[in-house]
Amino acid sequence: MSRWIQDGDNVDITNERKKGTFDTERMSAWIHGGPDVLKRRREILSFVKSIDGFKDPVPTEFMSREERILNNARKVVAMTDNTDQIDGSDFFGEGMYYQALTMGRDLHAMSLHYVMFIPTLQGQTDDEQLDEWLTKAISRAVVGTYAQTELGHGTNLSKLETTATYDSATEEFVLNSPTITAAKWWPGGLGKSSNYAVVVAQLYTKGECKGPHPFIVQLRDDETHMPLKGIRLGDIGPKLGINGNDNGFLLFDKVRIPRRALLMRYAKVKPDGTYVAPAHSKLGYGTMVFVRSIMIKDQSTQLAAAATIATRYASVRRQGEISPGKGEVQIIDYQTQQFRVFPQMARAFAFMAAATEIRDLYMTVTEQLTHGNTELLAELHVLSSGLKSIVSWDTAQGIEQCRLACGGHGYSQASGFPEIYGYAVGGCTYEGENLVMLLQVARFLMRAAEGVRKGSAKLADIGAYIGKTGPKTSRLTTHYHYTDADLVADLEHAARKQVFRAYDRLKKAQEHLSPEDAWNSVSVELAKASRWHVRVYLVKNFLNKVALAPQDLKFVLTDVARLYAYDIITSSIGAFLEDGYMSSNQMNEVKEGIYECLAKIRPNAVALVDSWDYDDKELKSVLGRRDGNVYPALLEWAQNSQLNRSDVLPSHTKYLGPMMKDARSKL
Amino acid sequence: MSRWIQDGDNVDITNERKKGTFDTERMSAWIHGGPDVLKRRREILSFVKSIDGFKDPVPTEFMSREERILNNARKVVAMTDNTDQIDGSDFFGEGMYYQALTMGRDLHAMSLHYVMFIPTLQGQTDDEQLDEWLTKAISRAVVGTYAQTELGHGTNLSKLETTATYDSATEEFVLNSPTITAAKWWPGGLGKSSNYAVVVAQLYTKGECKGPHPFIVQLRDDETHMPLKGIRLGDIGPKLGINGNDNGFLLFDKVRIPRRALLMRYAKVKPDGTYVAPAHSKLGYGTMVFVRSIMIKDQSTQLAAAATIATRYASVRRQGEISPGKGEVQIIDYQTQQFRVFPQMARAFAFMAAATEIRDLYMTVTEQLTHGNTELLAELHVLSSGLKSIVSWDTAQGIEQCRLACGGHGYSQASGFPEIYGYAVGGCTYEGENLVMLLQVARFLMRAAEGVRKGSAKLADIGAYIGKTGPKTSRLTTHYHYTDADLVADLEHAARKQVFRAYDRLKKAQEHLSPEDAWNSVSVELAKASRWHVRVYLVKNFLNKVALAPQDLKFVLTDVARLYAYDIITSSIGAFLEDGYMSSNQMNEVKEGIYECLAKIRPNAVALVDSWDYDDKELKSVLGRRDGNVYPALLEWAQNSQLNRSDVLPSHTKYLGPMMKDARSKL
């Protein structure tokens, strides 16, 4: 009997749980990395539930921005007071789970402190600086953020406008924002919460610009928390999501900071102003790859949450009759509903598998690097950039599909979807705008294609397909006999074809355009090649993981993995029909495969989403609640509305009431 | 010289306007229906700008829900005080424009009063009732809404749970909500603003249920505005959008209303409880078609707004270098940016053309009906349902593409996108959930297919292609020689093919399943057929309109229309390659056609969006402002943030400050 079934639950959802043909507890363990991890999750959950400091006085949807900021500050102090409850070295696992349970999807005053400020100190300070600043940061004596992006400058760092000009007379840098577009803009927690920041500015010394460098800068007075002289900063206003965070702006008016504010692990400026260039090129790929593997995990968690809500709700919502007289059916029985929701569930599984893999790959590469082995490094960096782009976009789209599949109630903030979407879709833009990422991937692919054409390609596993010769036509006969190897060969064919299509167009364009204009003129095709490259990886990785799963889980995971792969194929039919690689009949087989997967997943759908192990505290959705008792909970939730605090609002007393009274008097 | 150029504008945007190769004023007139309409728009705009009562004290993004409700109530009274300024009979034109300028995208306390309450009274009351209620409604002596949807019941009206049981002893109906799921849920303005509603309830008399009927019900006391006895109602809480509206819930505890509360134009209940069934079937298609044509206009307006913002911003945002040393380029020069934004612009043009056409068709059909001619009626009803579905979905997707194309700033509410998206995407769900709509369209298509197969089809113009025999292969040679007729033939081929694919699968499924289960088992294919049906119409209609445009506008409109059509083709490549209808080379020609369109639209992009004639007051976007001076305006906008009212927030004083102080004391 599923641990998810309890007395008093909605009967429909209980029946769904009884239908499941596998053990959800074993599936949860497989997803999260074993029974021990699962046990730790439940311990962390119990702890969080036991502490009053983590409770919200009302659901956060009903709070004003000011109230959310206050509530989040309260909770983040409680969260960081209790970090001894988790294994701090396991940010990917325990850390992210603990933060999700305590802080929800709103980020908080110290998000950047932990994700950017401290890692930058660790990576960029010399030993003396590290001693001073890391101690302060880790003890929470200061709250820091990372200020790089400017109002007029994002991706292209070389054009940042903030200047740090060295004055050897006083041995100080003068920080300045020469224009409005130089205003730092977006850093999390910068507006009101942080009193320190790592600021990236163009370093000038002896009249020369040495490019962007990081400086540690005090922004606010330790005691009064007022902005220091010459510093203008504040909140940048409401956003699509994460409105409990005070993303900020920051302008410097000739602010003097000591020479040693420059983080000097690599570049240095001597007291006389002599610039010492870094011995090694700046940051390695390591941190970026790590941050992006975190993002992929985070995004997959959001998509899984959306799929959980939509699946559970579809099992308790009854609407319309399929067979007259038999009563309204659960909407999960509509094929169109399955077609909307189940592929999102499948994506979430695929993305989680990728997140784990990329984390492990990161560790392998880090290990290889200590032995001077760089074989996988470039491909891994490329892959993580590409994954970030594909996963965040498919996640955002998938969340909206799940929301729309819940009809009107999906539009209410009670569903949780507006918050999940607002939070997740930001991932398409931050940490590298998605299209920029895809074009980076394309640089690698074009080099690979060039290598293949010249017979000099050295491609590690991830991109090896580019140099392979696949079958001339698909080996698919019926979807029952479609092997993993044949399926992968078909996807690789489509990817390879697009890579060379982009490559050939690029070569042709280079005949009459500058290299840069040629690149720009085929960039749509380049981005498409990158998408294929990443999707091939996602499918292969997922299939490999499933192949290794325990036998009692493998059968249902296979349905999920096939749905994921078939959905990719049927979303780009042209890529397979082109030049007769697949026939229409073969493509029809893939389509039939989808319907088969939907039907097979149907009885396991609720059990599958249960296996992700969301507690209601993490899910934060009236529609997705474990017990399925959605309607009374919606009514109760609505009572919290700010507008329900009184029966008659000032809008009536001041405006609508007098209007009606005046009209009545004239009737 | 474009009327859009003024002194002090951003130089980049002025240069774009000078590049335009057509007269924006003539284009505006073509879009909006002639120079007279344009003149009236500017008069209405001047009037709205001249009245203090229409000004917002701060941008509405910074208001709490309570403040928005109050602000909207103030403005809606001002708006309805001044309806003599517009031609009230022209809701589609002057009415919608006036409302957009005054109320923005938040709806208001009287939205449902005008869109549903009054039209229902007009359509459903007998003469005596009409006299009483319409007078009160139009004079604004009452504010009404329309309460049909329930917490547990949306699309399937026959299962509504609210009951109205006739008691002949007192000649009253007793309104009751027997369960929580019977709560009325969603009606706009129901929570706090309205004091009356048309309530749809199951009519019981003499022990028999006669199905859902409309009743007019007083909800709140005229003087005190308190809910009447037995009535429980309130706001349903925050949503993804339109949070300035008090969508509400409503529960009845055996509330007695007079017999004459039943709207008696069709069905009647006599004093003794005798039920008199309606002579004609209920509402005709007319109102629905009209409401949907309004929706299509409204949706296209939102998509056009998004495309305007993204296009203007892309012309002033500079980022990255294409050619080294030449400085950062306008991002509109990136092909990927054009590929993201221009197709959304093209869609907006196509949807506006459809909105006008469907409004005119509605008038034609209404006229035909007075002569007993029903030739076009069914197809028109089907088409308007389908258009509602396609247009609202493509609009929502398009808005998000435009938002993402603006990078980080698109995520800020300063961009306007979060509001535009939140408002527009609701259209995917209300007035008929999109998938339900598509399946209604499919019923028509399957009847048409059956007719064609049996040789008995009678198809009017809109669906005539289903019965045609097109060419066996595409006649496309190069995109330069691709005629409108050939292009349409290709789209019709794809649509027809999908219609018959769905039909054949349905027939096959019916061999071993009940008709209902068979329908459900092929519903994904059915929905796909419907999408093709509608898209064929959209392209044909747009091409026809462009063919009739004045010569000096036609050249650029042709680029736009071709982009729209090519984008549809290349988004479904498989449908054309299947069975060798198109070769890969032909498909490549279509792709080349897209790049050609992008390049040709590039110099006209800003002029094209200017032609939609958005004033900054309507657009409400810092990124999309006419003058292009985006950055100072962003900084100014942010100053309004609630969080910037003081330098030090309670979140610091109460939580973060003490935390840091404590840590410092221990260092």
Short mmCIF file of C-alpha atoms in Angstrom, two decimals, chain B residues 282-621:
data_model
loop_
_atom_site.label_atom_id
_atom_site.label_comp_id
_atom_site.label_asym_id
_atom_site.label_seq_id
_atom_site.Cartn_x
_atom_site.Cartn_y
_atom_site.Cartn_z
CA LYS B 282 -31.80 28.59 -26.66
CA LEU B 283 -29.29 31.24 -27.60
CA GLY B 284 -28.32 31.29 -31.22
CA TYR B 285 -24.73 31.27 -32.23
CA GLY B 286 -24.83 35.03 -32.69
CA THR B 287 -23.69 36.27 -29.28
CA MET B 288 -20.95 33.71 -29.04
CA VAL B 289 -19.60 34.58 -32.47
CA PHE B 290 -19.68 38.25 -31.56
CA VAL B 291 -17.89 37.76 -28.22
CA ARG B 292 -15.23 35.67 -29.91
CA SER B 293 -14.66 38.20 -32.62
CA ILE B 294 -14.12 40.76 -29.84
CA MET B 295 -11.67 38.36 -28.23
CA ILE B 296 -9.73 37.90 -31.44
CA LYS B 297 -9.43 41.65 -31.83
CA ASP B 298 -8.39 41.98 -28.20
CA GLN B 299 -5.81 39.19 -28.41
CA SER B 300 -4.30 40.55 -31.60
CA THR B 301 -4.01 43.92 -29.88
CA GLN B 302 -2.06 42.36 -27.02
CA LEU B 303 0.27 40.50 -29.37
CA ALA B 304 0.82 43.65 -31.40
CA ALA B 305 1.66 45.52 -28.20
CA ALA B 306 4.24 42.87 -27.32
CA ALA B 307 5.74 43.00 -30.82
CA THR B 308 5.87 46.79 -30.63
CA ILE B 309 7.77 46.70 -27.35
CA ALA B 310 10.24 44.05 -28.51
CA THR B 311 10.87 45.71 -31.87
CA ARG B 312 11.42 49.18 -30.47
CA TYR B 313 13.62 47.89 -27.66
CA ALA B 314 15.67 45.80 -30.09
CA SER B 315 16.36 48.96 -32.05
CA VAL B 316 17.76 50.88 -29.05
CA ARG B 317 19.46 48.04 -27.17
CA ARG B 318 23.06 47.62 -28.27
CA GLN B 319 24.93 44.53 -27.28
CA GLY B 320 27.85 42.58 -28.62
CA GLU B 321 29.82 43.20 -31.74
CA ILE B 322 29.19 41.54 -35.05
CA SER B 323 32.25 43.10 -36.65
CA PRO B 324 35.13 43.68 -34.20
CA GLY B 325 35.97 47.31 -33.56
CA LYS B 326 32.76 48.65 -35.08
CA GLY B 327 31.08 49.05 -31.68
CA GLU B 328 28.13 47.26 -30.22
CA VAL B 329 25.27 46.62 -32.61
CA GLN B 330 21.56 47.13 -32.26
CA ILE B 331 20.27 43.71 -31.29
CA ILE B 332 17.64 43.96 -34.02
CA ASP B 333 20.53 43.24 -36.41
CA TYR B 334 20.94 39.71 -35.08
CA GLN B 335 19.18 37.21 -37.30
CA THR B 336 18.11 35.19 -34.25
CA GLN B 337 16.46 38.29 -32.81
CA GLN B 338 14.59 38.94 -36.05
CA PHE B 339 13.57 35.29 -36.15
CA ARG B 340 12.12 35.57 -32.67
CA VAL B 341 10.31 38.87 -32.99
CA PHE B 342 9.24 39.44 -36.60
CA PRO B 343 7.04 36.33 -36.87
CA GLN B 344 5.13 37.62 -33.83
CA MET B 345 4.60 40.90 -35.61
CA ALA B 346 3.38 39.01 -38.65
CA ARG B 347 0.97 36.97 -36.54
CA ALA B 348 -0.46 40.13 -35.02
CA PHE B 349 -1.15 41.49 -38.51
CA ALA B 350 -2.75 38.20 -39.54
CA PHE B 351 -4.93 38.06 -36.44
CA MET B 352 -6.10 41.65 -36.84
CA ALA B 353 -7.08 40.88 -40.40
CA ALA B 354 -9.04 37.87 -39.15
CA ALA B 355 -10.74 39.85 -36.41
CA THR B 356 -12.04 42.38 -38.90
CA GLU B 357 -13.14 39.69 -41.29
CA ILE B 358 -14.96 37.67 -38.69
CA ARG B 359 -16.77 40.77 -37.49
CA ASP B 360 -17.87 41.50 -41.04
CA LEU B 361 -18.83 37.87 -41.59
CA TYR B 362 -20.90 38.01 -38.44
CA MET B 363 -22.81 40.93 -39.88
CA THR B 364 -23.28 39.15 -43.19
CA VAL B 365 -24.59 36.04 -41.50
CA THR B 366 -26.90 38.06 -39.28
CA GLU B 367 -28.22 39.71 -42.42
CA GLN B 368 -28.55 36.34 -44.22
CA LEU B 369 -30.43 34.90 -41.26
CA THR B 370 -33.11 37.56 -41.49
CA HIS B 371 -33.77 36.10 -44.96
CA GLY B 372 -33.73 32.56 -43.63
CA ASN B 373 -30.40 31.81 -45.26
CA THR B 374 -28.30 29.60 -42.97
CA GLU B 375 -25.65 28.73 -45.56
CA LEU B 376 -22.67 30.16 -43.69
CA LEU B 377 -23.90 29.89 -40.11
CA ALA B 378 -22.45 26.55 -39.04
CA GLU B 379 -19.10 27.16 -40.64
CA LEU B 380 -18.88 30.62 -39.14
CA HIS B 381 -19.63 29.32 -35.68
CA VAL B 382 -17.00 26.65 -36.11
CA LEU B 383 -14.50 29.10 -37.49
CA SER B 384 -14.93 31.57 -34.64
CA SER B 385 -14.44 28.80 -32.06
CA GLY B 386 -11.33 27.63 -33.84
CA LEU B 387 -9.95 31.12 -34.28
CA LYS B 388 -10.45 31.86 -30.61
CA SER B 389 -8.38 28.81 -29.80
CA ILE B 390 -5.52 29.34 -32.26
CA VAL B 391 -5.28 33.08 -31.85
CA SER B 392 -5.23 33.01 -28.06
CA TRP B 393 -2.56 30.30 -27.96
CA ASP B 394 -0.33 31.83 -30.62
CA THR B 395 -0.76 35.18 -28.93
CA ALA B 396 0.34 33.88 -25.55
CA GLN B 397 3.33 32.11 -27.03
CA GLY B 398 4.20 35.13 -29.13
CA ILE B 399 4.10 37.49 -26.17
CA GLU B 400 6.50 35.27 -24.27
CA GLN B 401 8.85 35.13 -27.26
CA CYS B 402 8.84 38.91 -27.41
CA ARG B 403 9.47 39.11 -23.68
CA LEU B 404 12.36 36.66 -23.77
CA ALA B 405 13.82 38.55 -26.71
CA CYS B 406 14.21 41.54 -24.38
CA GLY B 407 16.53 39.63 -22.05
CA GLY B 408 16.60 40.51 -18.38
CA HIS B 409 14.60 43.70 -18.74
CA GLY B 410 11.73 41.70 -20.22
CA TYR B 411 11.40 40.00 -16.84
CA SER B 412 10.81 43.31 -15.07
CA GLN B 413 7.25 44.57 -14.80
CA ALA B 414 8.64 47.80 -16.26
CA SER B 415 8.54 46.02 -19.61
CA GLY B 416 4.78 45.58 -19.47
CA PHE B 417 5.15 41.96 -20.57
CA PRO B 418 4.16 40.26 -17.31
CA GLU B 419 0.88 42.18 -17.36
CA ILE B 420 0.28 41.64 -21.07
CA TYR B 421 0.96 37.92 -20.80
CA GLY B 422 -1.06 37.44 -17.61
CA TYR B 423 -4.00 39.17 -19.22
CA ALA B 424 -3.82 37.62 -22.68
CA VAL B 425 -3.12 34.01 -21.74
CA GLY B 426 -6.39 33.89 -19.81
CA GLY B 427 -8.01 33.86 -23.23
CA CYS B 428 -6.79 30.30 -23.75
CA THR B 429 -9.16 29.20 -21.01
CA TYR B 430 -12.17 31.51 -20.72
CA GLU B 431 -15.03 31.61 -23.23
CA GLY B 432 -14.42 27.94 -24.01
CA GLU B 433 -11.23 26.06 -23.13
CA ASN B 434 -9.05 25.89 -26.23
CA LEU B 435 -8.92 22.12 -26.62
CA VAL B 436 -12.66 21.83 -26.15
CA MET B 437 -13.05 24.45 -28.88
CA LEU B 438 -10.77 22.55 -31.23
CA LEU B 439 -12.74 19.37 -30.70
CA GLN B 440 -15.93 21.24 -31.57
CA VAL B 441 -14.27 22.33 -34.79
CA ALA B 442 -13.31 18.72 -35.38
CA ARG B 443 -16.97 17.62 -35.24
CA PHE B 444 -17.62 19.85 -38.19
CA LEU B 445 -14.53 18.64 -40.02
CA MET B 446 -15.45 15.00 -39.54
CA ARG B 447 -18.94 15.65 -40.89
CA ALA B 448 -17.35 17.41 -43.85
CA ALA B 449 -14.95 14.53 -44.43
CA GLU B 450 -17.81 12.06 -44.24
CA GLY B 451 -19.72 14.13 -46.76
CA VAL B 452 -16.77 14.22 -49.14
CA ARG B 453 -16.22 10.49 -48.90
CA LYS B 454 -19.89 9.87 -49.55
CA GLY B 455 -19.99 12.44 -52.33
CA SER B 456 -22.65 14.45 -50.51
CA ALA B 457 -20.58 17.30 -49.09
CA LYS B 458 -22.05 20.79 -49.17
CA LEU B 459 -19.19 23.02 -48.10
CA ALA B 460 -19.21 26.78 -48.18
CA ASP B 461 -16.10 28.70 -48.98
CA ILE B 462 -14.30 28.30 -45.64
CA GLY B 463 -14.21 24.50 -45.74
CA ALA B 464 -14.46 23.98 -49.48
CA TYR B 465 -10.85 22.81 -49.70
CA ILE B 466 -11.80 19.61 -47.89
CA GLY B 467 -13.72 18.48 -50.96
CA LYS B 468 -11.18 19.67 -53.49
CA THR B 469 -8.53 17.63 -55.24
CA GLY B 470 -5.30 19.54 -55.07
CA PRO B 471 -2.06 18.98 -56.96
CA LYS B 472 -0.17 15.75 -56.22
CA THR B 473 3.02 17.64 -55.53
CA SER B 474 3.77 21.20 -54.63
CA ARG B 475 4.11 23.59 -57.56
CA LEU B 476 6.78 25.59 -55.73
CA THR B 477 9.94 26.16 -57.79
CA THR B 478 11.74 29.06 -56.07
CA HIS B 479 10.31 31.28 -53.38
CA TYR B 480 10.53 34.20 -55.78
CA HIS B 481 8.01 32.48 -58.03
CA TYR B 482 5.81 31.03 -55.32
CA THR B 483 2.35 32.43 -56.08
CA ASP B 484 -0.33 33.00 -53.48
CA ALA B 485 -2.44 30.36 -55.19
CA ASP B 486 0.31 27.75 -55.02
CA LEU B 487 1.08 28.60 -51.43
CA VAL B 488 -2.56 28.24 -50.46
CA ALA B 489 -2.80 24.97 -52.38
CA ASP B 490 0.10 23.61 -50.34
CA LEU B 491 -1.46 24.63 -47.03
CA GLU B 492 -4.80 23.20 -48.11
CA HIS B 493 -3.06 19.97 -48.99
CA ALA B 494 -1.61 19.70 -45.48
CA ALA B 495 -4.93 20.55 -43.86
CA ARG B 496 -6.92 18.14 -46.02
CA LYS B 497 -4.43 15.39 -45.40
CA GLN B 498 -4.74 15.78 -41.65
CA VAL B 499 -8.53 15.98 -41.80
CA PHE B 500 -8.69 12.65 -43.61
CA ARG B 501 -5.98 11.10 -41.50
CA ALA B 502 -8.09 11.88 -38.41
CA TYR B 503 -11.24 10.72 -40.19
CA ASP B 504 -9.76 7.38 -41.23
CA ARG B 505 -8.39 6.75 -37.76
CA LEU B 506 -11.78 7.61 -36.29
CA LYS B 507 -13.56 5.18 -38.62
CA LYS B 508 -11.09 2.46 -37.75
CA ALA B 509 -11.44 3.10 -34.02
CA GLN B 510 -15.21 2.95 -34.32
CA GLU B 511 -14.90 -0.64 -35.51
CA HIS B 512 -13.97 -1.85 -32.05
CA LEU B 513 -14.92 1.02 -29.69
CA SER B 514 -18.07 2.90 -28.78
CA PRO B 515 -18.47 6.15 -30.74
CA GLU B 516 -17.44 8.16 -27.65
CA ASP B 517 -14.39 6.07 -26.84
CA ALA B 518 -13.38 6.06 -30.49
CA TRP B 519 -13.61 9.85 -30.56
CA ASN B 520 -11.49 10.10 -27.42
CA SER B 521 -8.91 7.68 -28.79
CA VAL B 522 -8.20 9.90 -31.79
CA SER B 523 -8.74 13.28 -30.19
CA VAL B 524 -5.12 14.38 -30.50
CA GLU B 525 -5.35 13.87 -34.27
CA LEU B 526 -8.72 15.61 -34.35
CA ALA B 527 -7.33 18.68 -32.60
CA LYS B 528 -4.48 18.75 -35.06
CA ALA B 529 -6.90 18.74 -37.98
CA SER B 530 -8.72 21.67 -36.43
CA ARG B 531 -5.52 23.66 -36.06
CA TRP B 532 -4.79 23.19 -39.76
CA HIS B 533 -8.30 24.21 -40.72
CA VAL B 534 -7.97 27.47 -38.83
CA ARG B 535 -4.43 28.25 -39.97
CA VAL B 536 -5.39 27.77 -43.60
CA TYR B 537 -8.15 30.29 -43.07
CA LEU B 538 -5.79 32.75 -41.36
CA VAL B 539 -3.28 32.65 -44.19
CA LYS B 540 -5.88 32.88 -46.95
CA ASN B 541 -7.65 35.74 -45.29
CA PHE B 542 -4.43 37.67 -44.70
CA LEU B 543 -3.20 37.14 -48.27
CA ASN B 544 -6.57 38.26 -49.61
CA LYS B 545 -6.50 41.43 -47.54
CA VAL B 546 -2.97 42.21 -48.64
CA ALA B 547 -3.85 41.64 -52.29
CA LEU B 548 -6.41 44.42 -51.96
CA ALA B 549 -4.10 46.85 -50.14
CA PRO B 550 -2.93 50.08 -51.84
CA GLN B 551 0.18 49.59 -53.95
CA ASP B 552 2.44 51.69 -51.72
CA LEU B 553 1.67 49.47 -48.72
CA LYS B 554 1.35 46.16 -50.51
CA PHE B 555 5.07 45.50 -50.95
CA VAL B 556 5.86 45.54 -47.23
CA LEU B 557 2.61 43.82 -46.27
CA THR B 558 3.50 41.05 -48.69
CA ASP B 559 6.77 40.47 -46.82
CA VAL B 560 4.82 40.27 -43.59
CA ALA B 561 2.16 37.93 -44.97
CA ARG B 562 4.74 35.66 -46.56
CA LEU B 563 6.69 35.48 -43.32
CA TYR B 564 3.49 34.45 -41.55
CA ALA B 565 2.77 31.72 -44.09
CA TYR B 566 6.33 30.43 -44.37
CA ASP B 567 6.60 30.26 -40.61
CA ILE B 568 3.56 27.99 -40.51
CA ILE B 569 5.00 25.75 -43.20
CA THR B 570 8.44 25.42 -41.65
CA SER B 571 6.91 24.76 -38.23
CA SER B 572 5.29 21.62 -39.67
CA ILE B 573 7.77 20.45 -42.22
CA GLY B 574 6.67 16.84 -41.91
CA ALA B 575 3.18 17.63 -43.15
CA PHE B 576 4.62 18.75 -46.48
CA LEU B 577 7.43 16.25 -46.96
CA GLU B 578 5.13 13.34 -46.24
CA ASP B 579 4.57 11.09 -49.25
CA GLY B 580 6.85 13.30 -51.28
CA TYR B 581 4.39 16.19 -51.62
CA MET B 582 7.34 18.56 -51.27
CA SER B 583 10.97 17.69 -51.81
CA SER B 584 13.69 18.70 -49.37
CA ASN B 585 14.82 21.25 -51.93
CA GLN B 586 11.40 22.80 -52.08
CA MET B 587 11.31 22.99 -48.31
CA ASN B 588 14.72 24.64 -48.33
CA GLU B 589 13.25 27.23 -50.65
CA VAL B 590 10.60 28.04 -48.07
CA LYS B 591 13.29 28.39 -45.41
CA GLU B 592 15.24 30.72 -47.68
CA GLY B 593 12.02 32.63 -48.13
CA ILE B 594 11.90 33.23 -44.38
CA TYR B 595 15.42 34.64 -44.26
CA GLU B 596 14.58 36.83 -47.22
CA CYS B 597 11.46 38.13 -45.44
CA LEU B 598 13.40 38.85 -42.26
CA ALA B 599 15.98 40.85 -44.17
CA LYS B 600 13.33 42.79 -46.08
CA ILE B 601 11.27 43.54 -42.99
CA ARG B 602 14.35 44.64 -41.01
CA PRO B 603 14.47 48.29 -42.25
CA ASN B 604 10.70 48.64 -41.96
CA ALA B 605 10.34 46.96 -38.58
CA VAL B 606 9.97 50.04 -36.39
CA ALA B 607 7.76 51.77 -38.94
CA LEU B 608 5.53 48.69 -39.07
CA VAL B 609 4.95 48.58 -35.33
CA ASP B 610 4.49 52.35 -35.21
CA SER B 611 1.67 51.88 -37.68
CA TRP B 612 -0.39 50.08 -35.09
CA ASP B 613 -0.74 53.50 -33.52
CA TYR B 614 -0.04 52.69 -29.88
CA ASP B 615 0.25 55.69 -27.65
CA ASP B 616 2.52 55.23 -24.63
CA LYS B 617 -0.59 55.51 -22.49
CA GLU B 618 -2.02 52.38 -24.06
CA LEU B 619 1.25 50.46 -24.36
CA LYS B 620 2.28 50.98 -20.71
CA SER B 621 5.84 49.79 -21.23
#
